[in-house]
GROMACS .gro file of C-alpha atoms in nm:
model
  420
    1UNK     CA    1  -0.262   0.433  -2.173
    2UNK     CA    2  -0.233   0.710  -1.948
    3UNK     CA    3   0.077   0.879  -1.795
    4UNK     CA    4  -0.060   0.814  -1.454
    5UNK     CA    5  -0.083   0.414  -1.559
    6UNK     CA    6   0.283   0.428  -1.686
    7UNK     CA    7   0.436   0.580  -1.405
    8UNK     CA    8   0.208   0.326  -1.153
    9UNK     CA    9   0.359   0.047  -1.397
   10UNK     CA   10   0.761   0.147  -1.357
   11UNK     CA   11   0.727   0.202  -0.941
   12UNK     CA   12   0.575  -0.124  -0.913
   13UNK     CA   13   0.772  -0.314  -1.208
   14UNK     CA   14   0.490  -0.439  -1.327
   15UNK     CA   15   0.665  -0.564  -1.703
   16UNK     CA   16   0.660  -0.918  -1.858
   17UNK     CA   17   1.019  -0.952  -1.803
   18UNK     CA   18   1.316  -0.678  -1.712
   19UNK     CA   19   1.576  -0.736  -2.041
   20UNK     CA   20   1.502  -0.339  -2.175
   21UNK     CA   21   1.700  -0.263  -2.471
   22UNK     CA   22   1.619   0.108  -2.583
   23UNK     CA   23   1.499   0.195  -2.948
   24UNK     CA   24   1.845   0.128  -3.085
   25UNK     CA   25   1.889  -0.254  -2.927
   26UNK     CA   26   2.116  -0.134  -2.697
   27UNK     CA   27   2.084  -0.275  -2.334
   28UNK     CA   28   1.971  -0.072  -2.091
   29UNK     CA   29   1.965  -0.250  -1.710
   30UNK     CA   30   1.821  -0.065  -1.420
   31UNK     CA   31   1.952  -0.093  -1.124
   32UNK     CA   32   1.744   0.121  -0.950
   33UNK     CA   33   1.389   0.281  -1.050
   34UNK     CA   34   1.402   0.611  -0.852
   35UNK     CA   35   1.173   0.729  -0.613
   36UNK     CA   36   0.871   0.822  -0.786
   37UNK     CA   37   0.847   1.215  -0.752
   38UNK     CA   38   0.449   1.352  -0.748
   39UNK     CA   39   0.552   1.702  -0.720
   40UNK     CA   40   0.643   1.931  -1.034
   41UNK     CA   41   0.978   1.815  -1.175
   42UNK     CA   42   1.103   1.456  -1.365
   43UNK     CA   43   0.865   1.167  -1.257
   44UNK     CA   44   1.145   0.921  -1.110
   45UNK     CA   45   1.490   1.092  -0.883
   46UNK     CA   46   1.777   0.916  -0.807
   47UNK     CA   47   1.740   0.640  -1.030
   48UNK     CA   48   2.075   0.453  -1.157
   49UNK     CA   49   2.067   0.272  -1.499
   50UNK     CA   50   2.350   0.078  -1.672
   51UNK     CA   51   2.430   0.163  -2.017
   52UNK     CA   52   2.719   0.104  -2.278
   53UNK     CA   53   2.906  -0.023  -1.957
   54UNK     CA   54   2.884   0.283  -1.773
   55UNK     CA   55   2.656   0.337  -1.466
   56UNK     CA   56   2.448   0.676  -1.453
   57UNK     CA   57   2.292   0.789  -1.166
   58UNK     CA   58   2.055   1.075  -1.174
   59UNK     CA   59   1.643   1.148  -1.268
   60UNK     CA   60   1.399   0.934  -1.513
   61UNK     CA   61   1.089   1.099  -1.731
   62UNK     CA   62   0.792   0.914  -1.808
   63UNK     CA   63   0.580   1.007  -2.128
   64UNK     CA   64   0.283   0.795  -2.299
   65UNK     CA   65   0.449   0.968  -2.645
   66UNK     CA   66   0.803   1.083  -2.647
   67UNK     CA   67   0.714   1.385  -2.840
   68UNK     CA   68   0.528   1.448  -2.476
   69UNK     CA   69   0.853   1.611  -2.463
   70UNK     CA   70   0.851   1.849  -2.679
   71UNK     CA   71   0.489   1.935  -2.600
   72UNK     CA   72   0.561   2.041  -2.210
   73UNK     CA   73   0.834   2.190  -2.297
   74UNK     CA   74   1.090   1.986  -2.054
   75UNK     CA   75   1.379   2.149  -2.327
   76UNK     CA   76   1.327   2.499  -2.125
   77UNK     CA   77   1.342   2.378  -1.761
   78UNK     CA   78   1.658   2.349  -1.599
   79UNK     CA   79   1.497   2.033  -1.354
   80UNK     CA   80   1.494   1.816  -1.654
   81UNK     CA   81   1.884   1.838  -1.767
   82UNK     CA   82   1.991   1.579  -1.567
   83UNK     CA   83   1.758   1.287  -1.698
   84UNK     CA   84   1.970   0.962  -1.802
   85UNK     CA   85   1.676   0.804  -1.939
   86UNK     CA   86   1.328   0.930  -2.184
   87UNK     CA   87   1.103   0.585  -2.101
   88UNK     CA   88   0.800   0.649  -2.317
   89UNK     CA   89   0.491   0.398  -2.374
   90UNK     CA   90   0.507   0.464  -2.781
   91UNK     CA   91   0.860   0.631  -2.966
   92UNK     CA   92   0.667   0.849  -3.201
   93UNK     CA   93   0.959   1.093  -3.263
   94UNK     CA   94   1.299   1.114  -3.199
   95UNK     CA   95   1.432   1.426  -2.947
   96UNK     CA   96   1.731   1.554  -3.065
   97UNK     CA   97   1.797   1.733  -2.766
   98UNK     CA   98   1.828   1.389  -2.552
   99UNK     CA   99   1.994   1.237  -2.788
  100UNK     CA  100   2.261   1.494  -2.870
  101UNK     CA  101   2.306   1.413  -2.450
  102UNK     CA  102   2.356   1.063  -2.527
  103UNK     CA  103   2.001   0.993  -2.326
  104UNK     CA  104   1.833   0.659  -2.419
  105UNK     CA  105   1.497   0.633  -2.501
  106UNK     CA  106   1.283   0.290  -2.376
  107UNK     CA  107   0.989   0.188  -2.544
  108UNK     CA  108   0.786   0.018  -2.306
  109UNK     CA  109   0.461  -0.121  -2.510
  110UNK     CA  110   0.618  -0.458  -2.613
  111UNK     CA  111   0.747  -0.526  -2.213
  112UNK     CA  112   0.379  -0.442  -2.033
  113UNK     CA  113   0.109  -0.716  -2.024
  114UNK     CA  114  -0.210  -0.633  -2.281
  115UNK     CA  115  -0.406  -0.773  -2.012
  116UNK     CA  116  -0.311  -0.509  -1.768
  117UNK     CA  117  -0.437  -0.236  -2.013
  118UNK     CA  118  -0.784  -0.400  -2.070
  119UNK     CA  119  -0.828  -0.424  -1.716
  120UNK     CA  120  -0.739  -0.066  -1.639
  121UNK     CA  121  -0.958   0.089  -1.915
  122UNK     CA  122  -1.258  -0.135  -1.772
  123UNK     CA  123  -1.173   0.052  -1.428
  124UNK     CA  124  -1.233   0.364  -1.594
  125UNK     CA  125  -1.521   0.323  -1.778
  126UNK     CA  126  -1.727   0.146  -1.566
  127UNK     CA  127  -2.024   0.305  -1.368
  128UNK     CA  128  -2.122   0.043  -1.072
  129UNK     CA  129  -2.070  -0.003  -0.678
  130UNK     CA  130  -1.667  -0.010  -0.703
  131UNK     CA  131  -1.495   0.016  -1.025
  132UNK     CA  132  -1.360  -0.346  -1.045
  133UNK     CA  133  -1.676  -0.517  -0.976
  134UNK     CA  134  -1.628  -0.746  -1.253
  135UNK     CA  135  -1.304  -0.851  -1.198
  136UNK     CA  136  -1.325  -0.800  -0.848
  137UNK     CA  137  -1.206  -1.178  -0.627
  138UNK     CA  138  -1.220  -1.118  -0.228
  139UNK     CA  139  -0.918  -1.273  -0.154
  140UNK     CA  140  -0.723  -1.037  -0.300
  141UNK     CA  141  -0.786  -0.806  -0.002
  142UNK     CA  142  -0.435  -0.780   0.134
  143UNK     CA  143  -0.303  -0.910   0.461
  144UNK     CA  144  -0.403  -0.577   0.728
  145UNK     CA  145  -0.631  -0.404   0.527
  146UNK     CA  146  -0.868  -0.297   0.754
  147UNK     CA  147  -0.609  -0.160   1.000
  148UNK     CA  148  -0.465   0.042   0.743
  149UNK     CA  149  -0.804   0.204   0.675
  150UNK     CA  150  -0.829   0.271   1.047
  151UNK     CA  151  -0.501   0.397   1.076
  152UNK     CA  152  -0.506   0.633   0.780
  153UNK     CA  153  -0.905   0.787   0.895
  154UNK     CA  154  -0.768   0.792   1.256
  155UNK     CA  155  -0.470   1.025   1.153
  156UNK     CA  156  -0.707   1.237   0.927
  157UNK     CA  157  -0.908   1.299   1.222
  158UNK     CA  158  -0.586   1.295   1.448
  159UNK     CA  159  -0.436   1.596   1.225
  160UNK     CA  160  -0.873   1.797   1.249
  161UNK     CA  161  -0.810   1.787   1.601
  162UNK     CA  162  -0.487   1.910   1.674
  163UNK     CA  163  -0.591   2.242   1.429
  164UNK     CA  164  -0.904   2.230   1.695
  165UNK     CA  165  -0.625   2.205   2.031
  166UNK     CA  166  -0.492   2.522   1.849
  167UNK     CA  167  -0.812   2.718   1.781
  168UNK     CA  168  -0.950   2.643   2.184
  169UNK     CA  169  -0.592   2.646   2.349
  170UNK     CA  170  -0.536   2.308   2.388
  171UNK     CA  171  -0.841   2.248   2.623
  172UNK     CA  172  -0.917   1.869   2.497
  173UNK     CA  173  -1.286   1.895   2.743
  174UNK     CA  174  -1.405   2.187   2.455
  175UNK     CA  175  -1.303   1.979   2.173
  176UNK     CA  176  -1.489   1.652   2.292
  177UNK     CA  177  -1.813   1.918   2.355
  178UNK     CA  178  -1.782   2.067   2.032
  179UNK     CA  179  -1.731   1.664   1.853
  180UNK     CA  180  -1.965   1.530   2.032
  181UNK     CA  181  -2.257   1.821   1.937
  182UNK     CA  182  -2.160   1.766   1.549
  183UNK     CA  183  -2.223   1.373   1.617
  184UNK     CA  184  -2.565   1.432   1.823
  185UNK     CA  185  -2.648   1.618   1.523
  186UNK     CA  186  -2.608   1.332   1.249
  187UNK     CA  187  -2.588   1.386   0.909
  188UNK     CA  188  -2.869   1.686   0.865
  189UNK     CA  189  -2.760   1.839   1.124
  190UNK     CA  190  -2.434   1.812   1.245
  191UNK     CA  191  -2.296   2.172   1.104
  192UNK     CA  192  -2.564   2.365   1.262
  193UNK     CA  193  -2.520   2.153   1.600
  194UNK     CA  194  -2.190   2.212   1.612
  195UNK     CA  195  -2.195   2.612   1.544
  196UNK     CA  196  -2.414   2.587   1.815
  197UNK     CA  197  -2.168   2.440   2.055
  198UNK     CA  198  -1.895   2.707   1.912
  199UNK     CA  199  -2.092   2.970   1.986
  200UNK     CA  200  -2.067   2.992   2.377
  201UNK     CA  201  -1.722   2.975   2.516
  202UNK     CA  202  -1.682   2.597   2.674
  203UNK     CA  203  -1.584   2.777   3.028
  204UNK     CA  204  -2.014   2.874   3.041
  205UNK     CA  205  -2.090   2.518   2.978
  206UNK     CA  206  -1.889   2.411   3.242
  207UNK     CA  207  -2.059   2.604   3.500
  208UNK     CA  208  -2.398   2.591   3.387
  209UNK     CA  209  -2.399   2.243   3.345
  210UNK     CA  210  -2.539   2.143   3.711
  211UNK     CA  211  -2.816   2.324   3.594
  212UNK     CA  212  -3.002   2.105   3.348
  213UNK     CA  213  -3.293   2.353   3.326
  214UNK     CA  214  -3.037   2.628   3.208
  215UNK     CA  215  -2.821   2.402   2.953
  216UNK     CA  216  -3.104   2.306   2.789
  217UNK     CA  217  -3.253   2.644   2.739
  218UNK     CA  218  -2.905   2.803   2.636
  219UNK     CA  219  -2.939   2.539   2.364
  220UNK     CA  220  -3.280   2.580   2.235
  221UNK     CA  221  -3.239   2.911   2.264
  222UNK     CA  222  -2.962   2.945   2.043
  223UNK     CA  223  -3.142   2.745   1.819
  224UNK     CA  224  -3.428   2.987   1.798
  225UNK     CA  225  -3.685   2.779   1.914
  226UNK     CA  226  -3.778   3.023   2.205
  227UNK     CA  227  -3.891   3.343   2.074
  228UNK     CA  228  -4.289   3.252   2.074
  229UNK     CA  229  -4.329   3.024   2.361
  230UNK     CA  230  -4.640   2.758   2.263
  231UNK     CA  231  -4.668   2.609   2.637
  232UNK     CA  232  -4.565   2.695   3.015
  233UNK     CA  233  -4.222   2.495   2.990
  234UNK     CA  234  -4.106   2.650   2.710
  235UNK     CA  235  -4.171   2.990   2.933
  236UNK     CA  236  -3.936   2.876   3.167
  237UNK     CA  237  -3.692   2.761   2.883
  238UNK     CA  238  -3.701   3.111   2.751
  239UNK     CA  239  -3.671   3.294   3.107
  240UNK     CA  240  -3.354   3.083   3.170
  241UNK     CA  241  -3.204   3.164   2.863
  242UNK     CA  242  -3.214   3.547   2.830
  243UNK     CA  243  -3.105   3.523   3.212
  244UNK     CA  244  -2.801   3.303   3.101
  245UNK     CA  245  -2.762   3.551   2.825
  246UNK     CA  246  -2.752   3.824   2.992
  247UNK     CA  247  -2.535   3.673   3.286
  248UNK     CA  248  -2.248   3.571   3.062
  249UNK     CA  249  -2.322   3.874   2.791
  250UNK     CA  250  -2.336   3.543   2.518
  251UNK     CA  251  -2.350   3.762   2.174
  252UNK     CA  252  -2.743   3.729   1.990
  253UNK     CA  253  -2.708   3.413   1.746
  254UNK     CA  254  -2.930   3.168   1.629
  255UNK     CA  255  -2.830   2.870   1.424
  256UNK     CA  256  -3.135   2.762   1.332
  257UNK     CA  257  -3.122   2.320   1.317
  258UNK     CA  258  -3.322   2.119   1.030
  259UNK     CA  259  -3.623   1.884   1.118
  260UNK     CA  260  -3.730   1.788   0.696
  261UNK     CA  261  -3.658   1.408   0.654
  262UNK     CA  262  -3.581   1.286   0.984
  263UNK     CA  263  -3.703   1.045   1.194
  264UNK     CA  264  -3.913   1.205   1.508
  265UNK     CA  265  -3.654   1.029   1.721
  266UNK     CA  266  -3.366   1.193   1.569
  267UNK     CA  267  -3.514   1.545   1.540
  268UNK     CA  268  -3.288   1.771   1.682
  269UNK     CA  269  -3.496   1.921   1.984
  270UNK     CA  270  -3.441   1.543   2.119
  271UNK     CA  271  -3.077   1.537   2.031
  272UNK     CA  272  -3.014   1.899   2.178
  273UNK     CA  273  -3.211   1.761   2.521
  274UNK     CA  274  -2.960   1.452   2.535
  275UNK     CA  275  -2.714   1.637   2.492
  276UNK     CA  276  -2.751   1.874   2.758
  277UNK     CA  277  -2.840   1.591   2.966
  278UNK     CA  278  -2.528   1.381   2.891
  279UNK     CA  279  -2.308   1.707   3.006
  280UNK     CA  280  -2.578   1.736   3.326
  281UNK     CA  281  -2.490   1.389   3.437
  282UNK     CA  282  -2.090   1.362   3.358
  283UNK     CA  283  -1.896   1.634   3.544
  284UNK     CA  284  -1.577   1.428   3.455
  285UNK     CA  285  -1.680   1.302   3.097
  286UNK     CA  286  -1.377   1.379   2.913
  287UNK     CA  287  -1.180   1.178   3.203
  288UNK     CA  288  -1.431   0.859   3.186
  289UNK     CA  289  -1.383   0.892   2.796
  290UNK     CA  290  -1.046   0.946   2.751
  291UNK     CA  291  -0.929   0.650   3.058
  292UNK     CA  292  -1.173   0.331   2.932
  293UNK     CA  293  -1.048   0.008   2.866
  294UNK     CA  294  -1.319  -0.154   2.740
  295UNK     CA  295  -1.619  -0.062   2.566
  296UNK     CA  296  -1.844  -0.162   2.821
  297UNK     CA  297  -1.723   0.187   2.987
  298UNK     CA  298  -1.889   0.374   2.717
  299UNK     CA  299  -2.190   0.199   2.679
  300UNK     CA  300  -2.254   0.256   3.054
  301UNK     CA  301  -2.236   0.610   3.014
  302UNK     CA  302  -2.458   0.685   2.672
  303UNK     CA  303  -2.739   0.388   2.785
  304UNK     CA  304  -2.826   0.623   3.066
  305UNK     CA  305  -2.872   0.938   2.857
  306UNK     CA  306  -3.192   1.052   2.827
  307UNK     CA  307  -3.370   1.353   2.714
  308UNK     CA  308  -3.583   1.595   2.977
  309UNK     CA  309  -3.927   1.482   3.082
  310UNK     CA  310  -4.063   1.710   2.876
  311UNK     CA  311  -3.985   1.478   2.552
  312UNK     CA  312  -4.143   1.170   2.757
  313UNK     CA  313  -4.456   1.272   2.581
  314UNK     CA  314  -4.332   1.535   2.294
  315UNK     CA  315  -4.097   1.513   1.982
  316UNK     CA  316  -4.169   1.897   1.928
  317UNK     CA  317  -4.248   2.192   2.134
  318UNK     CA  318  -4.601   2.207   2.208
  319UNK     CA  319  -4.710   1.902   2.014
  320UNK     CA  320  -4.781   1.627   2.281
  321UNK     CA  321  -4.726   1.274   2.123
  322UNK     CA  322  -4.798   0.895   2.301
  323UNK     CA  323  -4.507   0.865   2.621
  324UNK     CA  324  -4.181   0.745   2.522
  325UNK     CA  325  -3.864   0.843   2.716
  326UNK     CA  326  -3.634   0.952   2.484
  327UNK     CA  327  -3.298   0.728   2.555
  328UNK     CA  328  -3.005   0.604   2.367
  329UNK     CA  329  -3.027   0.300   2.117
  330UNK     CA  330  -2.735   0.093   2.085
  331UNK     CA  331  -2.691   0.189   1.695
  332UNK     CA  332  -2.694   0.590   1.779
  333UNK     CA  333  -2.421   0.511   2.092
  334UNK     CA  334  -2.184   0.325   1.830
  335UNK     CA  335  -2.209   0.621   1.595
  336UNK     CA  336  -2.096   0.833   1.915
  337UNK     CA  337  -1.791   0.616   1.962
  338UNK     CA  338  -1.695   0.529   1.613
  339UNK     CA  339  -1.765   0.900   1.525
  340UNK     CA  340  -1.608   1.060   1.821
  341UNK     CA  341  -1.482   0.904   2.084
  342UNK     CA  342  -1.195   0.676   1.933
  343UNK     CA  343  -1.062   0.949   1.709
  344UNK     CA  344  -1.027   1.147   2.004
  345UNK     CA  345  -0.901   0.882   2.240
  346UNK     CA  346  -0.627   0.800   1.961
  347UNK     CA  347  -0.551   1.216   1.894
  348UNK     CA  348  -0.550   1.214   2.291
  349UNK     CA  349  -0.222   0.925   2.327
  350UNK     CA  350  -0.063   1.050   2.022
  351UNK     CA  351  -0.074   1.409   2.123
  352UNK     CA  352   0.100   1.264   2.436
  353UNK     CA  353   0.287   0.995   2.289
  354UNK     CA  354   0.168   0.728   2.472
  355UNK     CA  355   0.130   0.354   2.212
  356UNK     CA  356  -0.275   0.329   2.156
  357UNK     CA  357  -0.281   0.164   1.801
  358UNK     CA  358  -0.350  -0.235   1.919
  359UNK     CA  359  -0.582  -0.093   2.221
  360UNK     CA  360  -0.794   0.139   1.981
  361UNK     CA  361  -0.808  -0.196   1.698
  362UNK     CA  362  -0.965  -0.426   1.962
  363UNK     CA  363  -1.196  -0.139   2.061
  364UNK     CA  364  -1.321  -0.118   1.725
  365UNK     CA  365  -1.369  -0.508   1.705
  366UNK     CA  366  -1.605  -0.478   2.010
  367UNK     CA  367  -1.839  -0.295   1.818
  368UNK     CA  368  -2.140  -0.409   1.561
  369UNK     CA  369  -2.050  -0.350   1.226
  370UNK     CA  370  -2.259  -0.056   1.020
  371UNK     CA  371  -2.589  -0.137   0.808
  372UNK     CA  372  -2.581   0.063   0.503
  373UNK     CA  373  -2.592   0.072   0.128
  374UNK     CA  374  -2.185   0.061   0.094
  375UNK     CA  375  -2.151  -0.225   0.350
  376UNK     CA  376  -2.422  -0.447   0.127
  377UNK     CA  377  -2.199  -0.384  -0.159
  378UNK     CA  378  -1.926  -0.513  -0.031
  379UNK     CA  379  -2.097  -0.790   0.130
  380UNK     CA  380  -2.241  -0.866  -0.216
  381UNK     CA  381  -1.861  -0.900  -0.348
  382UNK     CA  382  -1.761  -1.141  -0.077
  383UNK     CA  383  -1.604  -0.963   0.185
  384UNK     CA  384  -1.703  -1.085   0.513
  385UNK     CA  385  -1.815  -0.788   0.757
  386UNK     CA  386  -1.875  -0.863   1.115
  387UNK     CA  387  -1.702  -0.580   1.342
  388UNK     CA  388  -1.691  -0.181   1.315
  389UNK     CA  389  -1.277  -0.226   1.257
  390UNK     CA  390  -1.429  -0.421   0.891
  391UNK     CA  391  -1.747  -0.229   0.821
  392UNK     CA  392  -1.504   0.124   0.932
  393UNK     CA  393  -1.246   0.030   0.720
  394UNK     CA  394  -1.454  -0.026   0.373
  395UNK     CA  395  -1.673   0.273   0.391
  396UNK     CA  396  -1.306   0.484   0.409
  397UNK     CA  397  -1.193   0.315   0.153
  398UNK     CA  398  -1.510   0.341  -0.069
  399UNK     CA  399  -1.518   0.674  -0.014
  400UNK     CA  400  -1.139   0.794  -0.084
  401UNK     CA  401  -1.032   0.509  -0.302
  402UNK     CA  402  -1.340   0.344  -0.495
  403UNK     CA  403  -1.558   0.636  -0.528
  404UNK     CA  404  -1.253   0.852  -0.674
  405UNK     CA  405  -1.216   0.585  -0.887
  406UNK     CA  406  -0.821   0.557  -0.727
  407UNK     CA  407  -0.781   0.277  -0.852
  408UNK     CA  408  -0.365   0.281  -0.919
  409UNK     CA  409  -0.367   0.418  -0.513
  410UNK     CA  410  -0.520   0.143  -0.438
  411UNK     CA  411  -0.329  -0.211  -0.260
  412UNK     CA  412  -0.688  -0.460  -0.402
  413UNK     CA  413  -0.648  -0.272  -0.732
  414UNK     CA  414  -0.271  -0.344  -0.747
  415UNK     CA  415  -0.333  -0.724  -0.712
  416UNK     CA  416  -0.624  -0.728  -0.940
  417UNK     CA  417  -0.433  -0.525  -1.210
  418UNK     CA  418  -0.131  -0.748  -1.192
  419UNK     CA  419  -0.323  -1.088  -1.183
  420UNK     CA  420  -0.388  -1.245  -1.509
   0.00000   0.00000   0.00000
């Protein structure tokens, strides 16, 4: 038993039956639980109890020993003298100081389920894909699940943005730049792709970006690929920058992108050349972005993305490979969306509280669900995946409930935990 278990148990009432008598047989009938308090002070407020045929309204501590008492020193702290009841999971020794007050003390082991226990510990202890693998039954998976995911990782994102609106003056055109560099850059390289795009004020992007011969150099340039050209474009490149250096007096950085374990169609000289590209072709990206009704819209504008003709028959500079225009796949455009796009679009209607939430679920249902390691887990339980709003949902809740082991936080964990 933990103290975290025990307070889970009394918010949710999870008991074998509600007739508490405290250690002296005398009834003690709640009437209300409190609001369970996870900030420093007694575990349950407002709570109201009946006992000796009086009803007492103030705070409730939880301890898994009541000498826990003693042993955090509650005597000393003025927010603790106004608790009307000591519930503890074992009475180990009696606290004169609560009962001088006339406080009752519940003992709670003979009123919560054995079962419940087992179950919990085997949470704990258990090293596989989610924590209640074992015990885990798919149609426990509550009614809304998925949206709930969405919701939650869409006002996590919601809450990164507006501190980005701050930091670039509420210009929502730099902050879809900036998200959509750190999204071209995947995994490896998303940090350095995005320091890249914070590194020139937006306001040079947007007029150098008729100029695909000068977007594309500011880029490589910054990534210190230019110093020691190896052929006669990346000459030009290099004139082009130091002129758009100079031009704009754009400080001397280099972030300095990572090419070990990727794929030669994901190396970042490709994804730095579609890039500049995408922001070449769409003077009015943000506004095709931000106004689509259907995802159709966005696939129209990422399918025709493709890098310079340079990387028709390169994947690095000066290396000349077999020709192969550089474009879009369908899986890298979903990542775009999912990644960017519909945390932005949903930031963008809240920010100007306009109602998005049923539009941006049915977006998410028009795209292909994710194939990875976490979604064949949960495919292995059971759990049917067949849209990005699914797939979306449990890899944000694998990664902030299962892989936390949250398992009390958690609405399939609740069910499992009260089932018998």
């Amino acid at each position: 038993m933990t103290e975290k278990l025990l307070q889970y148990l009394w918010n949710y009432k999870v008991f074998k039956h509600f007739d508490f008598k405290d250690i002296e047989g005398n009834s003690v009938e709640i009437i209300h639980f409190g609001k369970w308090n996870k900030n420093a002070g007694p575990d349950f407020l407002d709570a109201k109890i009946k006992f000796n045929d009086l009803i007492i309204a103030g705070n409730i501590e939880l301890h898994v020993r009541s000498s826990d008492w003693i042993f955090h020193n509650h005597s000393q702290d003025p927010n603790y003298q106004n608790i009307i009841l000591h519930v503890v999971f074992e009475h180990n020794v009696e606290i004169n100081e609560l009962t001088g007050r006339n406080v009752p003390a519940l003992e709670l082991k003979s009123y919560i389920d054995e079962n419940i226990l087992w179950k919990y510990e085997k949470l704990l202890d258990r090293n596989q894909f989610i924590a209640c693998e074992n015990i885990f039954n798919a149609t426990k998976v509550p009614v809304n699940f998925h949206e709930e995911n969405i919701l939650k990782k869409l006002d996590e994102k919601s809450m990164e943005i507006e501190q980005q609106l701050i930091s670039h003056k509420n210009n929502f055109e730099a902050v879809l730049f900036h998200s959509l560099a750190y999204s071209f850059g995947l995994k490896i390289n998303a940090p350095v792709f995005r320091q890249i795009a914070e590194s020139v004020d937006y306001t040079i992007i947007n007029k150098i970006r008729q100029n695909p011969l000068q977007l594309e150099a500011l880029f490589f340039g910054i990534a210190g690929w230019l110093s020691i050209p190896k052929d006669g474009q990346m000459k030009i490149w290099k004139r082009e920058f130091e002129f758009v250096k100079a031009k704009f007096n754009i400080p001397d950085l280099q972030f300095h992108p990572k090419f070990l374990r990727l794929r030669p169609p994901n190396f970042p000289t490709i994804r730095l050349s579609q890039l500049a590209a995408l922001y070449n072709q769409y003077q009015n990206l943000f506004s095709k972005i931000i106004h689509a009704h259907h995802t159709d819209e966005w696939y129209r504008i990422f399918k025709s993305v493709k890098a310079s003709e340079y990387w028709d028959f390169h994947f690095n500079f000066g290396s000349i490979s077999k020709v192969q225009p550089k474009t879009l796949s369908k899986d890298f455009i979903d990542l775009i969306i999912l990644n960017t796009v519909l945390p932005l679009k949903y930031a963008y209607h809240r920010y100007h509280q306009e109602e998005i939430i049923d539009e941006i679920m049915e977006f998410y249902q028009q795209i292909s669900a994710e194939k990875n390691s976490v979604i064949t887990g949960w495919k292995n339980l059971g759990i049917p995946v067949t849209n990005a709003l699914e797939s979306q949902s449990l890899i944000y809740h694998h990664k902030n409930a299962c892989e936390e082991k949250n398992c009390l936080t958690c609405s399939i964990g609740f069910k499992l935990l009260k089932e018998n």
